[in-house]
């Protein structure tokens, strides 16, 4: 799980879940502190408990968020966005959850992807969930072909795409990412 910056009780991860599977969380490499769900989900949110969490009915990418303060676990469709000056969209550059900057979940090819015209300015990306309050709390970069998470750290090294049409592909199964000029 990836720590949500400045929210020590929140953790997230985009994972591939197979139909018919189940999972739990293990904060250490031993049994005893593992946890899962209690009861059925309400709108994709479970109460924390000891039961295994079932995978959704369709295999694919899901965003799993754990709130240790509220003792809740969410399993949701992943939402990943670009934000910042590279969008070259004026007042909408820094709009959180901007639908024009949303990556598409392509479960057939096991990636999240977007092809977008970008300015040659700092690229910033983040995963979003309603439990987060600021986009930078779940920020990540593609560095040397790998997805690198900000977690509890400060600003990461920046990537500046070539101006023009760029394709971003993120494979959260392998941790690979690419930014290519189209």
Tab-separated table of C-alpha atoms in Angstrom:
chain	number	residue	atom	x	y	z
A	1	UNK	CA	0.000	0.000	0.000
A	2	UNK	CA	1.093	3.578	-0.617
A	3	UNK	CA	0.852	6.059	2.251
A	4	UNK	CA	-1.315	9.127	1.612
A	5	UNK	CA	0.882	12.160	2.229
A	6	UNK	CA	0.006	14.000	5.482
A	7	UNK	CA	-2.761	11.477	6.278
A	8	UNK	CA	-1.061	8.795	8.432
A	9	UNK	CA	-4.270	6.753	8.658
A	10	UNK	CA	-4.868	6.475	4.865
A	11	UNK	CA	-3.257	4.075	2.384
A	12	UNK	CA	-4.009	3.303	-1.280
A	13	UNK	CA	-2.960	1.073	-4.129
A	14	UNK	CA	-4.149	0.354	-7.651
A	15	UNK	CA	-4.180	-3.420	-8.016
A	16	UNK	CA	-5.272	-6.082	-10.480
A	17	UNK	CA	-7.988	-8.303	-8.996
A	18	UNK	CA	-9.085	-11.600	-10.548
A	19	UNK	CA	-12.723	-12.698	-10.468
A	20	UNK	CA	-13.286	-15.340	-7.797
A	21	UNK	CA	-10.274	-14.257	-5.745
A	22	UNK	CA	-10.099	-12.918	-2.204
A	23	UNK	CA	-7.602	-10.823	-0.301
A	24	UNK	CA	-6.629	-9.495	3.123
A	25	UNK	CA	-4.032	-7.067	4.437
A	26	UNK	CA	-0.934	-8.092	6.381
A	27	UNK	CA	0.875	-5.123	7.985
A	28	UNK	CA	3.744	-7.456	8.851
A	29	UNK	CA	5.132	-10.713	7.463
A	30	UNK	CA	3.271	-12.822	10.014
A	31	UNK	CA	-0.270	-13.784	10.918
A	32	UNK	CA	-1.899	-12.016	13.818
A	33	UNK	CA	-2.288	-8.409	12.684
A	34	UNK	CA	-3.875	-9.261	9.328
A	35	UNK	CA	-7.269	-7.782	8.571
A	36	UNK	CA	-9.987	-7.767	5.967
A	37	UNK	CA	-13.667	-6.896	6.021
A	38	UNK	CA	-16.701	-7.322	8.195
A	39	UNK	CA	-20.077	-7.800	6.520
A	40	UNK	CA	-21.116	-6.684	3.065
A	41	UNK	CA	-19.976	-3.585	1.221
A	42	UNK	CA	-22.106	-0.469	0.993
A	43	UNK	CA	-21.280	1.321	-2.284
A	44	UNK	CA	-17.906	-0.451	-2.431
A	45	UNK	CA	-16.976	0.354	1.189
A	46	UNK	CA	-16.460	-2.351	3.808
A	47	UNK	CA	-16.094	-2.118	7.556
A	48	UNK	CA	-12.688	-3.392	8.680
A	49	UNK	CA	-12.854	-6.892	10.127
A	50	UNK	CA	-11.332	-10.353	9.903
A	51	UNK	CA	-13.048	-11.849	6.805
A	52	UNK	CA	-11.428	-12.121	3.375
A	53	UNK	CA	-12.448	-9.408	0.912
A	54	UNK	CA	-13.882	-10.891	-2.311
A	55	UNK	CA	-12.658	-9.667	-5.675
A	56	UNK	CA	-15.242	-7.839	-7.794
A	57	UNK	CA	-17.283	-9.755	-10.397
A	58	UNK	CA	-15.052	-8.533	-13.265
A	59	UNK	CA	-11.279	-9.059	-13.395
A	60	UNK	CA	-9.357	-5.829	-13.784
A	61	UNK	CA	-7.789	-2.836	-12.101
A	62	UNK	CA	-9.279	-1.526	-8.870
A	63	UNK	CA	-8.191	1.094	-6.395
A	64	UNK	CA	-8.124	-0.163	-2.835
A	65	UNK	CA	-8.089	2.453	-0.080
A	66	UNK	CA	-7.715	1.707	3.640
A	67	UNK	CA	-8.750	4.220	6.313
A	68	UNK	CA	-7.381	3.027	9.671
A	69	UNK	CA	-8.988	5.955	11.517
A	70	UNK	CA	-12.541	5.173	10.370
A	71	UNK	CA	-11.830	1.419	10.024
A	72	UNK	CA	-13.092	1.362	6.423
A	73	UNK	CA	-11.852	-0.298	3.241
A	74	UNK	CA	-12.929	0.901	-0.217
A	75	UNK	CA	-12.672	-1.074	-3.451
A	76	UNK	CA	-13.367	1.307	-6.339
A	77	UNK	CA	-12.688	1.903	-10.000
A	78	UNK	CA	-9.276	3.574	-10.300
A	79	UNK	CA	-9.179	7.252	-11.176
A	80	UNK	CA	-5.845	8.703	-12.243
A	81	UNK	CA	-5.381	12.236	-13.529
A	82	UNK	CA	-2.772	14.573	-14.968
A	83	UNK	CA	-2.618	17.996	-13.313
A	84	UNK	CA	-0.583	21.173	-13.699
A	85	UNK	CA	0.884	23.508	-16.303
A	86	UNK	CA	1.670	20.703	-18.774
A	87	UNK	CA	-2.073	20.529	-19.523
A	88	UNK	CA	-1.948	24.028	-21.022
A	89	UNK	CA	-5.665	24.450	-20.231
A	90	UNK	CA	-5.589	27.860	-18.549
A	91	UNK	CA	-7.699	27.989	-15.380
A	92	UNK	CA	-8.296	24.221	-15.551
A	93	UNK	CA	-4.594	23.290	-15.237
A	94	UNK	CA	-4.917	22.748	-11.485
A	95	UNK	CA	-8.523	21.539	-11.377
A	96	UNK	CA	-8.756	18.414	-9.201
A	97	UNK	CA	-10.543	15.502	-10.896
A	98	UNK	CA	-10.616	17.303	-14.254
A	99	UNK	CA	-12.465	14.935	-16.624
A	100	UNK	CA	-10.331	16.204	-19.543
A	101	UNK	CA	-7.200	14.939	-17.756
A	102	UNK	CA	-8.523	11.510	-16.689
A	103	UNK	CA	-6.654	8.395	-17.791
A	104	UNK	CA	-8.720	5.554	-19.281
A	105	UNK	CA	-8.694	2.133	-17.652
A	106	UNK	CA	-7.858	-0.372	-20.413
A	107	UNK	CA	-8.260	-3.748	-18.716
A	108	UNK	CA	-7.832	-5.601	-22.025
A	109	UNK	CA	-4.237	-4.345	-22.278
A	110	UNK	CA	-3.805	-4.122	-18.477
A	111	UNK	CA	-2.911	-0.419	-18.463
A	112	UNK	CA	-4.273	2.986	-17.579
A	113	UNK	CA	-3.687	5.263	-20.538
A	114	UNK	CA	-4.220	8.702	-22.046
A	115	UNK	CA	-3.145	10.396	-25.266
A	116	UNK	CA	-3.150	14.147	-24.798
A	117	UNK	CA	-1.523	17.277	-26.157
A	118	UNK	CA	0.846	18.485	-23.441
A	119	UNK	CA	3.047	21.531	-23.012
A	120	UNK	CA	6.763	21.069	-22.290
A	121	UNK	CA	6.239	21.767	-18.588
A	122	UNK	CA	6.361	19.644	-15.438
A	123	UNK	CA	4.131	16.593	-15.653
A	124	UNK	CA	2.272	15.687	-12.470
A	125	UNK	CA	-0.055	12.711	-11.991
A	126	UNK	CA	-2.099	11.435	-9.084
A	127	UNK	CA	-4.654	8.830	-8.084
A	128	UNK	CA	-7.898	10.172	-6.656
A	129	UNK	CA	-10.442	8.925	-4.153
A	130	UNK	CA	-13.137	10.878	-2.271
A	131	UNK	CA	-11.359	10.180	1.033
A	132	UNK	CA	-8.361	12.275	-0.090
A	133	UNK	CA	-8.368	16.041	0.329
A	134	UNK	CA	-5.486	17.218	-1.909
A	135	UNK	CA	-4.237	15.821	-5.225
A	136	UNK	CA	-0.554	15.893	-4.211
A	137	UNK	CA	-1.242	13.466	-1.355
A	138	UNK	CA	-1.456	10.596	-3.856
A	139	UNK	CA	0.979	11.861	-6.487
A	140	UNK	CA	3.371	9.687	-8.476
A	141	UNK	CA	5.803	10.002	-11.385
A	142	UNK	CA	7.167	7.840	-14.152
A	143	UNK	CA	10.934	7.836	-13.662
A	144	UNK	CA	13.235	5.638	-15.746
A	145	UNK	CA	10.270	3.607	-16.979
A	146	UNK	CA	8.911	2.870	-13.478
A	147	UNK	CA	5.965	4.259	-11.519
A	148	UNK	CA	7.438	5.960	-8.441
A	149	UNK	CA	5.068	6.980	-5.641
A	150	UNK	CA	5.472	10.141	-3.574
A	151	UNK	CA	4.053	8.523	-0.432
A	152	UNK	CA	5.058	10.525	2.630
A	153	UNK	CA	7.985	12.213	0.893
A	154	UNK	CA	8.343	15.687	-0.560
A	155	UNK	CA	8.195	16.725	-4.201
A	156	UNK	CA	9.659	14.134	-6.523
A	157	UNK	CA	12.020	14.578	-9.416
A	158	UNK	CA	10.101	16.151	-12.280
A	159	UNK	CA	9.468	14.886	-15.781
A	160	UNK	CA	8.911	17.323	-18.651
A	161	UNK	CA	7.247	15.797	-21.710
A	162	UNK	CA	8.031	16.932	-25.234
A	163	UNK	CA	5.462	19.508	-26.345
A	164	UNK	CA	2.731	17.992	-28.494
A	165	UNK	CA	0.726	14.777	-28.461
A	166	UNK	CA	1.952	12.354	-25.802
A	167	UNK	CA	0.732	8.911	-24.785
A	168	UNK	CA	1.032	7.875	-21.143
A	169	UNK	CA	0.702	4.177	-20.286
A	170	UNK	CA	0.758	2.942	-16.683
A	171	UNK	CA	0.911	-0.748	-15.823
A	172	UNK	CA	0.272	-1.011	-12.099
A	173	UNK	CA	0.722	-4.825	-12.216
A	174	UNK	CA	4.362	-4.543	-13.260
A	175	UNK	CA	5.055	-1.006	-12.005
A	176	UNK	CA	6.081	0.059	-15.513
A	177	UNK	CA	5.168	3.408	-17.035
A	178	UNK	CA	5.909	5.217	-20.265
A	179	UNK	CA	5.473	8.654	-21.782
A	180	UNK	CA	5.870	8.625	-25.549
A	181	UNK	CA	5.497	11.300	-28.198
A	182	UNK	CA	2.786	10.420	-30.730
